[in-house]
Amino acid sequence: MIIIKSPAEIARMRVAGRYARQICETLAKQICPGLTTQALDDEAADLMRRLGVRSAFRGYRGYPGNVCISVNEEVVHGIPGARRIAVGDIVSLDVGVQADGFFGDTAVTVMVGIPDPEVSRLVAVAQEALAAGIAQAHSGRRLGDVSHAIEVTAQAAGFSVVRDFVGHGIGRSMHEDPQIPNYGPAGRGPKLQVGMTLAIEPMINLGGPEVRVLENGWTVVTRDQRPSAHFEHTVVVGEKAAEILTPAGVLERSS
Ligand code: MF3
Ligand code: CO
Ligand code: CO
């Protein structure tokens, strides 16, 4: 069952979404060669404490981090640790928070220094794929239109879409119905209705679509060890267009 949110609930999700995005962007700016992913996670904990929000991830099914940090061949759910970020890496940063009873969830992939041109194109296309999906998230469309737009964008660029992990509805829970695959036929699935809140999150691989989960039970990596990019926004379906609840570049002040 897809839960439609009232305008008052959407106002609260706007706040949660902006907190998530603010933390994500503040951390993204701190990424530099030599930094461990643990140091970035410590900073995330600090920011969340200062802003008075809770990590949506810490403790979720036993997840040990405050955020997910996935480097290069890591697709999603990278656990922060001793890995040091290096020049030429791409770093996917996924931030989820709970504030005032609602969740916000957003992710970006950051390039460190100047990556290989193909890798940098991968990152750009993953971001375009997210925008193409969001552009379908309005009334009169079906969920499959979102999925299809993402797939077409990635495939036209010669990249592949991860099929084993999907986007999701979001609200009073981090994961609500519906599941949102990043592939599939247009014109299928539930009709989108104003007030549906969705976390749309393409995971796009430079090589093949196959992934596996590491022994730690969390970190998803590409089977061919080639890089992967991930972008995510929480949005609300609108009459003519979606509203992004985790918009880029707002709320610069973090304290
Ligand atoms: N943020 C992820 C998502 O976009 C969920 C991460 S769950 C965690 O759905 F436990 F790994 F943090
Ligand atoms: Co996320
Ligand atoms: Co998500």
PDB file of C-alpha atoms and ligand atoms in Angstrom:
ATOM      1  CA  MET A   1       0.000   0.000   0.000  1.00  0.00           C
ATOM      2  CA  ILE A   2       1.395   3.392  -1.009  1.00  0.00           C
ATOM      3  CA  ILE A   3       0.829   6.004   1.704  1.00  0.00           C
ATOM      4  CA  ILE A   4      -0.276   9.415   0.402  1.00  0.00           C
ATOM      5  CA  LYS A   5       0.981  12.289   2.575  1.00  0.00           C
ATOM      6  CA  SER A   6      -1.069  15.348   3.502  1.00  0.00           C
ATOM      7  CA  PRO A   7       0.324  18.843   2.901  1.00  0.00           C
ATOM      8  CA  ALA A   8       1.145  19.047   6.631  1.00  0.00           C
ATOM      9  CA  GLU A   9       3.082  15.778   6.452  1.00  0.00           C
ATOM     10  CA  ILE A  10       4.913  16.945   3.335  1.00  0.00           C
ATOM     11  CA  ALA A  11       5.931  20.118   5.167  1.00  0.00           C
ATOM     12  CA  ARG A  12       7.555  17.909   7.829  1.00  0.00           C
ATOM     13  CA  MET A  13       9.239  15.772   5.171  1.00  0.00           C
ATOM     14  CA  ARG A  14      10.626  18.931   3.586  1.00  0.00           C
ATOM     15  CA  VAL A  15      12.416  19.633   6.855  1.00  0.00           C
ATOM     16  CA  ALA A  16      13.776  16.073   7.194  1.00  0.00           C
ATOM     17  CA  GLY A  17      14.826  16.114   3.552  1.00  0.00           C
ATOM     18  CA  ARG A  18      16.694  19.392   3.899  1.00  0.00           C
ATOM     19  CA  TYR A  19      18.554  18.144   6.943  1.00  0.00           C
ATOM     20  CA  ALA A  20      19.599  15.016   5.057  1.00  0.00           C
ATOM     21  CA  ARG A  21      20.786  17.056   2.092  1.00  0.00           C
ATOM     22  CA  GLN A  22      22.593  19.615   4.193  1.00  0.00           C
ATOM     23  CA  ILE A  23      24.542  16.871   5.960  1.00  0.00           C
ATOM     24  CA  CYS A  24      25.254  15.100   2.683  1.00  0.00           C
ATOM     25  CA  GLU A  25      26.622  18.255   1.052  1.00  0.00           C
ATOM     26  CA  THR A  26      28.614  19.314   4.102  1.00  0.00           C
ATOM     27  CA  LEU A  27      30.304  15.896   4.160  1.00  0.00           C
ATOM     28  CA  ALA A  28      30.797  15.903   0.385  1.00  0.00           C
ATOM     29  CA  LYS A  29      32.782  19.126   0.652  1.00  0.00           C
ATOM     30  CA  GLN A  30      35.086  17.536   3.220  1.00  0.00           C
ATOM     31  CA  ILE A  31      36.046  14.600   1.020  1.00  0.00           C
ATOM     32  CA  CYS A  32      39.742  14.763   0.141  1.00  0.00           C
ATOM     33  CA  PRO A  33      42.667  12.414  -0.528  1.00  0.00           C
ATOM     34  CA  GLY A  34      43.983  10.749   2.642  1.00  0.00           C
ATOM     35  CA  LEU A  35      40.744  10.985   4.612  1.00  0.00           C
ATOM     36  CA  THR A  36      39.412   7.680   5.948  1.00  0.00           C
ATOM     37  CA  THR A  37      35.760   6.895   5.464  1.00  0.00           C
ATOM     38  CA  GLN A  38      35.577   6.462   9.264  1.00  0.00           C
ATOM     39  CA  ALA A  39      36.646  10.085   9.757  1.00  0.00           C
ATOM     40  CA  LEU A  40      33.845  11.163   7.445  1.00  0.00           C
ATOM     41  CA  ASP A  41      31.347   9.042   9.376  1.00  0.00           C
ATOM     42  CA  ASP A  42      32.533  10.566  12.675  1.00  0.00           C
ATOM     43  CA  GLU A  43      31.909  13.983  11.165  1.00  0.00           C
ATOM     44  CA  ALA A  44      28.433  12.807  10.115  1.00  0.00           C
ATOM     45  CA  ALA A  45      27.644  11.753  13.689  1.00  0.00           C
ATOM     46  CA  ASP A  46      28.812  15.139  14.935  1.00  0.00           C
ATOM     47  CA  LEU A  47      26.718  17.070  12.417  1.00  0.00           C
ATOM     48  CA  MET A  48      23.617  15.014  13.189  1.00  0.00           C
ATOM     49  CA  ARG A  49      24.055  15.593  16.894  1.00  0.00           C
ATOM     50  CA  ARG A  50      24.491  19.329  16.407  1.00  0.00           C
ATOM     51  CA  LEU A  51      21.467  19.555  14.126  1.00  0.00           C
ATOM     52  CA  GLY A  52      19.351  17.422  16.474  1.00  0.00           C
ATOM     53  CA  VAL A  53      18.497  14.715  13.947  1.00  0.00           C
ATOM     54  CA  ARG A  54      18.899  10.943  14.081  1.00  0.00           C
ATOM     55  CA  SER A  55      20.722   8.763  11.573  1.00  0.00           C
ATOM     56  CA  ALA A  56      18.190   6.670   9.697  1.00  0.00           C
ATOM     57  CA  PHE A  57      20.861   4.054   9.058  1.00  0.00           C
ATOM     58  CA  ARG A  58      22.650   3.479  12.358  1.00  0.00           C
ATOM     59  CA  GLY A  59      21.114   0.352  13.909  1.00  0.00           C
ATOM     60  CA  TYR A  60      18.901  -0.303  10.900  1.00  0.00           C
ATOM     61  CA  ARG A  61      19.004  -4.117  10.711  1.00  0.00           C
ATOM     62  CA  GLY A  62      22.234  -3.780  12.679  1.00  0.00           C
ATOM     63  CA  TYR A  63      23.968  -1.382  10.244  1.00  0.00           C
ATOM     64  CA  PRO A  64      26.996   0.008  12.136  1.00  0.00           C
ATOM     65  CA  GLY A  65      27.592   3.377  10.400  1.00  0.00           C
ATOM     66  CA  ASN A  66      25.874   6.748  10.526  1.00  0.00           C
ATOM     67  CA  VAL A  67      26.010   7.117   6.749  1.00  0.00           C
ATOM     68  CA  CYS A  68      26.913   4.824   3.854  1.00  0.00           C
ATOM     69  CA  ILE A  69      30.192   5.544   2.045  1.00  0.00           C
ATOM     70  CA  SER A  70      30.873   3.508  -1.075  1.00  0.00           C
ATOM     71  CA  VAL A  71      34.157   3.968  -2.969  1.00  0.00           C
ATOM     72  CA  ASN A  72      34.748   3.050  -6.645  1.00  0.00           C
ATOM     73  CA  GLU A  73      33.639  -0.598  -7.113  1.00  0.00           C
ATOM     74  CA  GLU A  74      31.460  -0.318  -3.997  1.00  0.00           C
ATOM     75  CA  VAL A  75      27.916   0.332  -5.194  1.00  0.00           C
ATOM     76  CA  VAL A  76      25.949   1.108  -2.010  1.00  0.00           C
ATOM     77  CA  HIS A  77      25.934   0.330   1.740  1.00  0.00           C
ATOM     78  CA  GLY A  78      29.691   0.805   2.136  1.00  0.00           C
ATOM     79  CA  ILE A  79      30.493   0.633   5.861  1.00  0.00           C
ATOM     80  CA  PRO A  80      32.775   3.467   7.027  1.00  0.00           C
ATOM     81  CA  GLY A  81      36.191   2.219   8.117  1.00  0.00           C
ATOM     82  CA  ALA A  82      39.927   2.400   7.539  1.00  0.00           C
ATOM     83  CA  ARG A  83      39.784   2.781   3.755  1.00  0.00           C
ATOM     84  CA  ARG A  84      41.559   5.971   2.719  1.00  0.00           C
ATOM     85  CA  ILE A  85      40.123   8.078  -0.060  1.00  0.00           C
ATOM     86  CA  ALA A  86      42.639   8.587  -2.892  1.00  0.00           C
ATOM     87  CA  VAL A  87      43.031  10.870  -5.900  1.00  0.00           C
ATOM     88  CA  GLY A  88      40.966   9.553  -8.823  1.00  0.00           C
ATOM     89  CA  ASP A  89      38.415   7.819  -6.576  1.00  0.00           C
ATOM     90  CA  ILE A  90      34.690   8.312  -6.795  1.00  0.00           C
ATOM     91  CA  VAL A  91      32.933   8.333  -3.436  1.00  0.00           C
ATOM     92  CA  SER A  92      29.198   7.718  -3.054  1.00  0.00           C
ATOM     93  CA  LEU A  93      27.785   9.242   0.085  1.00  0.00           C
ATOM     94  CA  ASP A  94      24.280   8.235   1.187  1.00  0.00           C
ATOM     95  CA  VAL A  95      22.668  10.128   4.077  1.00  0.00           C
ATOM     96  CA  GLY A  96      19.358   9.298   5.729  1.00  0.00           C
ATOM     97  CA  VAL A  97      17.925  11.093   8.732  1.00  0.00           C
ATOM     98  CA  GLN A  98      14.829  11.027  10.854  1.00  0.00           C
ATOM     99  CA  ALA A  99      13.514  14.388  12.010  1.00  0.00           C
ATOM    100  CA  ASP A 100      10.108  15.201  13.517  1.00  0.00           C
ATOM    101  CA  GLY A 101       8.920  11.646  12.819  1.00  0.00           C
ATOM    102  CA  PHE A 102       9.745  11.612   9.113  1.00  0.00           C
ATOM    103  CA  PHE A 103      12.637  10.378   7.005  1.00  0.00           C
ATOM    104  CA  GLY A 104      14.756  12.030   4.340  1.00  0.00           C
ATOM    105  CA  ASP A 105      17.200  10.045   2.182  1.00  0.00           C
ATOM    106  CA  THR A 106      19.672  11.433  -0.355  1.00  0.00           C
ATOM    107  CA  ALA A 107      22.934  10.420  -2.008  1.00  0.00           C
ATOM    108  CA  VAL A 108      25.623  11.916  -4.227  1.00  0.00           C
ATOM    109  CA  THR A 109      28.735  10.591  -5.897  1.00  0.00           C
ATOM    110  CA  VAL A 110      31.769  12.847  -5.564  1.00  0.00           C
ATOM    111  CA  MET A 111      34.867  12.748  -7.782  1.00  0.00           C
ATOM    112  CA  VAL A 112      38.193  13.158  -6.012  1.00  0.00           C
ATOM    113  CA  GLY A 113      40.672  15.050  -8.143  1.00  0.00           C
ATOM    114  CA  ILE A 114      40.217  14.353 -11.835  1.00  0.00           C
ATOM    115  CA  PRO A 115      39.081  10.788 -12.482  1.00  0.00           C
ATOM    116  CA  ASP A 116      39.455   8.908 -15.703  1.00  0.00           C
ATOM    117  CA  PRO A 117      37.164  10.517 -18.378  1.00  0.00           C
ATOM    118  CA  GLU A 118      35.022   7.398 -18.598  1.00  0.00           C
ATOM    119  CA  VAL A 119      34.489   7.407 -14.833  1.00  0.00           C
ATOM    120  CA  SER A 120      33.634  11.063 -14.851  1.00  0.00           C
ATOM    121  CA  ARG A 121      31.083  10.409 -17.614  1.00  0.00           C
ATOM    122  CA  LEU A 122      29.619   7.610 -15.488  1.00  0.00           C
ATOM    123  CA  VAL A 123      29.046  10.025 -12.619  1.00  0.00           C
ATOM    124  CA  ALA A 124      27.446  12.616 -14.900  1.00  0.00           C
ATOM    125  CA  VAL A 125      25.140  10.025 -16.488  1.00  0.00           C
ATOM    126  CA  ALA A 126      24.053   8.633 -13.098  1.00  0.00           C
ATOM    127  CA  GLN A 127      23.060  12.148 -12.073  1.00  0.00           C
ATOM    128  CA  GLU A 128      21.209  12.649 -15.379  1.00  0.00           C
ATOM    129  CA  ALA A 129      19.433   9.319 -14.876  1.00  0.00           C
ATOM    130  CA  LEU A 130      18.141  10.516 -11.498  1.00  0.00           C
ATOM    131  CA  ALA A 131      16.930  13.774 -13.084  1.00  0.00           C
ATOM    132  CA  ALA A 132      15.218  11.829 -15.879  1.00  0.00           C
ATOM    133  CA  GLY A 133      13.425   9.642 -13.324  1.00  0.00           C
ATOM    134  CA  ILE A 134      12.328  12.617 -11.245  1.00  0.00           C
ATOM    135  CA  ALA A 135      11.010  14.326 -14.396  1.00  0.00           C
ATOM    136  CA  GLN A 136       8.443  11.498 -14.701  1.00  0.00           C
ATOM    137  CA  ALA A 137       7.237  11.749 -11.097  1.00  0.00           C
ATOM    138  CA  HIS A 138       3.988  13.634 -11.587  1.00  0.00           C
ATOM    139  CA  SER A 139       0.305  12.792 -11.897  1.00  0.00           C
ATOM    140  CA  GLY A 140      -0.692  11.163 -15.161  1.00  0.00           C
ATOM    141  CA  ARG A 141       2.418   8.977 -15.121  1.00  0.00           C
ATOM    142  CA  ARG A 142       2.956   5.480 -13.753  1.00  0.00           C
ATOM    143  CA  LEU A 143       5.792   4.227 -11.606  1.00  0.00           C
ATOM    144  CA  GLY A 144       7.191   2.303 -14.587  1.00  0.00           C
ATOM    145  CA  ASP A 145       7.719   5.611 -16.399  1.00  0.00           C
ATOM    146  CA  VAL A 146      10.178   6.645 -13.665  1.00  0.00           C
ATOM    147  CA  SER A 147      12.001   3.312 -13.844  1.00  0.00           C
ATOM    148  CA  HIS A 148      12.114   3.305 -17.623  1.00  0.00           C
ATOM    149  CA  ALA A 149      13.461   6.866 -17.915  1.00  0.00           C
ATOM    150  CA  ILE A 150      16.357   5.934 -15.637  1.00  0.00           C
ATOM    151  CA  GLU A 151      17.162   2.771 -17.567  1.00  0.00           C
ATOM    152  CA  VAL A 152      17.038   4.495 -20.959  1.00  0.00           C
ATOM    153  CA  THR A 153      19.383   7.266 -19.780  1.00  0.00           C
ATOM    154  CA  ALA A 154      21.965   4.802 -18.495  1.00  0.00           C
ATOM    155  CA  GLN A 155      21.744   2.447 -21.438  1.00  0.00           C
ATOM    156  CA  ALA A 156      21.938   5.207 -24.069  1.00  0.00           C
ATOM    157  CA  ALA A 157      25.284   6.129 -22.518  1.00  0.00           C
ATOM    158  CA  GLY A 158      26.502   2.527 -22.635  1.00  0.00           C
ATOM    159  CA  PHE A 159      26.340   1.904 -18.885  1.00  0.00           C
ATOM    160  CA  SER A 160      24.379  -0.709 -16.949  1.00  0.00           C
ATOM    161  CA  VAL A 161      21.755  -0.461 -14.247  1.00  0.00           C
ATOM    162  CA  VAL A 162      21.990  -2.398 -10.976  1.00  0.00           C
ATOM    163  CA  ARG A 163      18.915  -4.615 -10.731  1.00  0.00           C
ATOM    164  CA  ASP A 164      19.363  -6.163  -7.292  1.00  0.00           C
ATOM    165  CA  PHE A 165      18.715  -2.934  -5.348  1.00  0.00           C
ATOM    166  CA  VAL A 166      15.890  -0.448  -5.856  1.00  0.00           C
ATOM    167  CA  GLY A 167      14.477   2.891  -4.765  1.00  0.00           C
ATOM    168  CA  HIS A 168      11.511   3.025  -2.394  1.00  0.00           C
ATOM    169  CA  GLY A 169       8.619   4.905  -0.921  1.00  0.00           C
ATOM    170  CA  ILE A 170       9.572   6.902   2.192  1.00  0.00           C
ATOM    171  CA  GLY A 171       7.759   8.732   4.963  1.00  0.00           C
ATOM    172  CA  ARG A 172       7.269   7.750   8.604  1.00  0.00           C
ATOM    173  CA  SER A 173       9.435   4.742   7.670  1.00  0.00           C
ATOM    174  CA  MET A 174      12.653   4.879   5.665  1.00  0.00           C
ATOM    175  CA  HIS A 175      11.426   2.118   3.385  1.00  0.00           C
ATOM    176  CA  GLU A 176       7.760   2.111   2.374  1.00  0.00           C
ATOM    177  CA  ASP A 177       5.936   0.792  -0.665  1.00  0.00           C
ATOM    178  CA  PRO A 178       6.430   0.947  -3.555  1.00  0.00           C
ATOM    179  CA  GLN A 179       9.758  -0.543  -4.596  1.00  0.00           C
ATOM    180  CA  ILE A 180      11.193   1.534  -7.435  1.00  0.00           C
ATOM    181  CA  PRO A 181      13.362  -0.485  -9.815  1.00  0.00           C
ATOM    182  CA  ASN A 182      15.776   1.500 -11.965  1.00  0.00           C
ATOM    183  CA  TYR A 183      14.710  -0.430 -15.062  1.00  0.00           C
ATOM    184  CA  GLY A 184      11.581  -1.803 -16.671  1.00  0.00           C
ATOM    185  CA  PRO A 185       8.851  -1.006 -19.169  1.00  0.00           C
ATOM    186  CA  ALA A 186       7.129   2.382 -19.338  1.00  0.00           C
ATOM    187  CA  GLY A 187       3.373   2.634 -18.797  1.00  0.00           C
ATOM    188  CA  ARG A 188       3.231  -0.093 -16.147  1.00  0.00           C
ATOM    189  CA  GLY A 189       2.871  -0.159 -12.395  1.00  0.00           C
ATOM    190  CA  PRO A 190       0.803   1.984 -10.047  1.00  0.00           C
ATOM    191  CA  LYS A 191      -0.482   5.382 -11.190  1.00  0.00           C
ATOM    192  CA  LEU A 192       1.438   8.180  -9.506  1.00  0.00           C
ATOM    193  CA  GLN A 193      -0.706  10.369  -7.276  1.00  0.00           C
ATOM    194  CA  VAL A 194      -0.054  13.781  -5.775  1.00  0.00           C
ATOM    195  CA  GLY A 195       1.348  13.302  -2.254  1.00  0.00           C
ATOM    196  CA  MET A 196       3.238  10.062  -2.872  1.00  0.00           C
ATOM    197  CA  THR A 197       6.759  10.414  -1.482  1.00  0.00           C
ATOM    198  CA  LEU A 198       9.517   8.488  -3.223  1.00  0.00           C
ATOM    199  CA  ALA A 199      13.244   7.952  -2.773  1.00  0.00           C
ATOM    200  CA  ILE A 200      14.517   7.576  -6.332  1.00  0.00           C
ATOM    201  CA  GLU A 201      18.058   6.226  -6.471  1.00  0.00           C
ATOM    202  CA  PRO A 202      19.735   4.932  -9.627  1.00  0.00           C
ATOM    203  CA  MET A 203      22.862   2.820  -9.143  1.00  0.00           C
ATOM    204  CA  ILE A 204      24.753   2.818 -12.455  1.00  0.00           C
ATOM    205  CA  ASN A 205      27.762   0.632 -13.326  1.00  0.00           C
ATOM    206  CA  LEU A 206      30.554   1.312 -15.782  1.00  0.00           C
ATOM    207  CA  GLY A 207      30.807  -2.414 -16.564  1.00  0.00           C
ATOM    208  CA  GLY A 208      28.218  -5.141 -16.105  1.00  0.00           C
ATOM    209  CA  PRO A 209      25.123  -4.921 -13.873  1.00  0.00           C
ATOM    210  CA  GLU A 210      26.069  -7.822 -11.605  1.00  0.00           C
ATOM    211  CA  VAL A 211      26.787  -7.125  -7.939  1.00  0.00           C
ATOM    212  CA  ARG A 212      27.541  -9.136  -4.810  1.00  0.00           C
ATOM    213  CA  VAL A 213      27.501  -8.429  -1.082  1.00  0.00           C
ATOM    214  CA  LEU A 214      30.794  -8.620   0.842  1.00  0.00           C
ATOM    215  CA  GLU A 215      31.319 -10.882   3.885  1.00  0.00           C
ATOM    216  CA  ASN A 216      30.455  -7.971   6.191  1.00  0.00           C
ATOM    217  CA  GLY A 217      26.856  -8.540   5.117  1.00  0.00           C
ATOM    218  CA  TRP A 218      26.405  -4.981   3.839  1.00  0.00           C
ATOM    219  CA  THR A 219      28.823  -3.605   1.282  1.00  0.00           C
ATOM    220  CA  VAL A 220      27.535  -4.140  -2.251  1.00  0.00           C
ATOM    221  CA  VAL A 221      30.299  -4.291  -4.895  1.00  0.00           C
ATOM    222  CA  THR A 222      30.340  -4.787  -8.642  1.00  0.00           C
ATOM    223  CA  ARG A 223      31.255  -8.330  -9.659  1.00  0.00           C
ATOM    224  CA  ASP A 224      33.659  -7.050 -12.295  1.00  0.00           C
ATOM    225  CA  GLN A 225      35.228  -4.609  -9.791  1.00  0.00           C
ATOM    226  CA  ARG A 226      34.595  -1.657 -12.138  1.00  0.00           C
ATOM    227  CA  PRO A 227      33.253   1.595 -10.657  1.00  0.00           C
ATOM    228  CA  SER A 228      29.645   2.399  -9.839  1.00  0.00           C
ATOM    229  CA  ALA A 229      27.840   5.709  -9.197  1.00  0.00           C
ATOM    230  CA  HIS A 230      24.754   6.431  -7.069  1.00  0.00           C
ATOM    231  CA  PHE A 231      22.541   9.496  -6.731  1.00  0.00           C
ATOM    232  CA  GLU A 232      19.353   9.765  -4.682  1.00  0.00           C
ATOM    233  CA  HIS A 233      16.660  12.306  -3.946  1.00  0.00           C
ATOM    234  CA  THR A 234      13.532  12.116  -1.830  1.00  0.00           C
ATOM    235  CA  VAL A 235      10.705  13.663  -3.865  1.00  0.00           C
ATOM    236  CA  VAL A 236       6.962  14.219  -3.607  1.00  0.00           C
ATOM    237  CA  VAL A 237       4.794  13.548  -6.641  1.00  0.00           C
ATOM    238  CA  GLY A 238       3.121  16.765  -7.845  1.00  0.00           C
ATOM    239  CA  GLU A 239       0.337  17.637 -10.252  1.00  0.00           C
ATOM    240  CA  LYS A 240       2.681  18.731 -13.045  1.00  0.00           C
ATOM    241  CA  ALA A 241       6.129  18.058 -11.582  1.00  0.00           C
ATOM    242  CA  ALA A 242       7.776  16.450  -8.602  1.00  0.00           C
ATOM    243  CA  GLU A 243       9.095  18.583  -5.775  1.00  0.00           C
ATOM    244  CA  ILE A 244      12.548  17.564  -4.576  1.00  0.00           C
ATOM    245  CA  LEU A 245      12.463  17.362  -0.771  1.00  0.00           C
ATOM    246  CA  THR A 246      16.271  17.023  -0.604  1.00  0.00           C
ATOM    247  CA  PRO A 247      17.234  19.933  -2.883  1.00  0.00           C
ATOM    248  CA  ALA A 248      20.854  20.723  -3.632  1.00  0.00           C
ATOM    249  CA  GLY A 249      22.542  23.843  -2.399  1.00  0.00           C
ATOM    250  CA  VAL A 250      20.218  25.061   0.340  1.00  0.00           C
ATOM    251  CA  LEU A 251      20.966  25.691   4.004  1.00  0.00           C
ATOM    252  CA  GLU A 252      24.679  26.329   3.821  1.00  0.00           C
ATOM    253  CA  ARG A 253      24.949  26.922   7.544  1.00  0.00           C
ATOM    254  CA  SER A 254      25.507  23.730   9.475  1.00  0.00           C
ATOM    255  CA  SER A 255      25.514  25.075  13.017  1.00  0.00           C
TER     256      SER A 255
HETATM  257  N1  MF3 B   1      20.039   4.721   2.217  1.00  0.00           N
HETATM  258  C1  MF3 B   1      19.755   3.414   1.772  1.00  0.00           C
HETATM  259  C2  MF3 B   1      18.639   3.604   0.816  1.00  0.00           C
HETATM  260  O1  MF3 B   1      18.771   4.500   0.052  1.00  0.00           O
HETATM  261  C3  MF3 B   1      19.467   2.491   2.892  1.00  0.00           C
HETATM  262  C4  MF3 B   1      20.663   2.237   3.691  1.00  0.00           C
HETATM  263  S1  MF3 B   1      20.284   1.131   4.908  1.00  0.00           S
HETATM  264  C5  MF3 B   1      21.712   0.984   5.737  1.00  0.00           C
HETATM  265  O2  MF3 B   1      17.632   2.977   0.819  1.00  0.00           O
HETATM  266  F1  MF3 B   1      21.437   0.291   6.760  1.00  0.00           F
HETATM  267  F2  MF3 B   1      22.608   0.460   4.948  1.00  0.00           F
HETATM  268  F3  MF3 B   1      22.140   2.144   6.079  1.00  0.00           F
HETATM  269 CO    CO B   2      19.824   6.378   0.623  1.00  0.00          CO
HETATM  270 CO    CO B   3      16.988   5.184  -0.300  1.00  0.00          CO
END
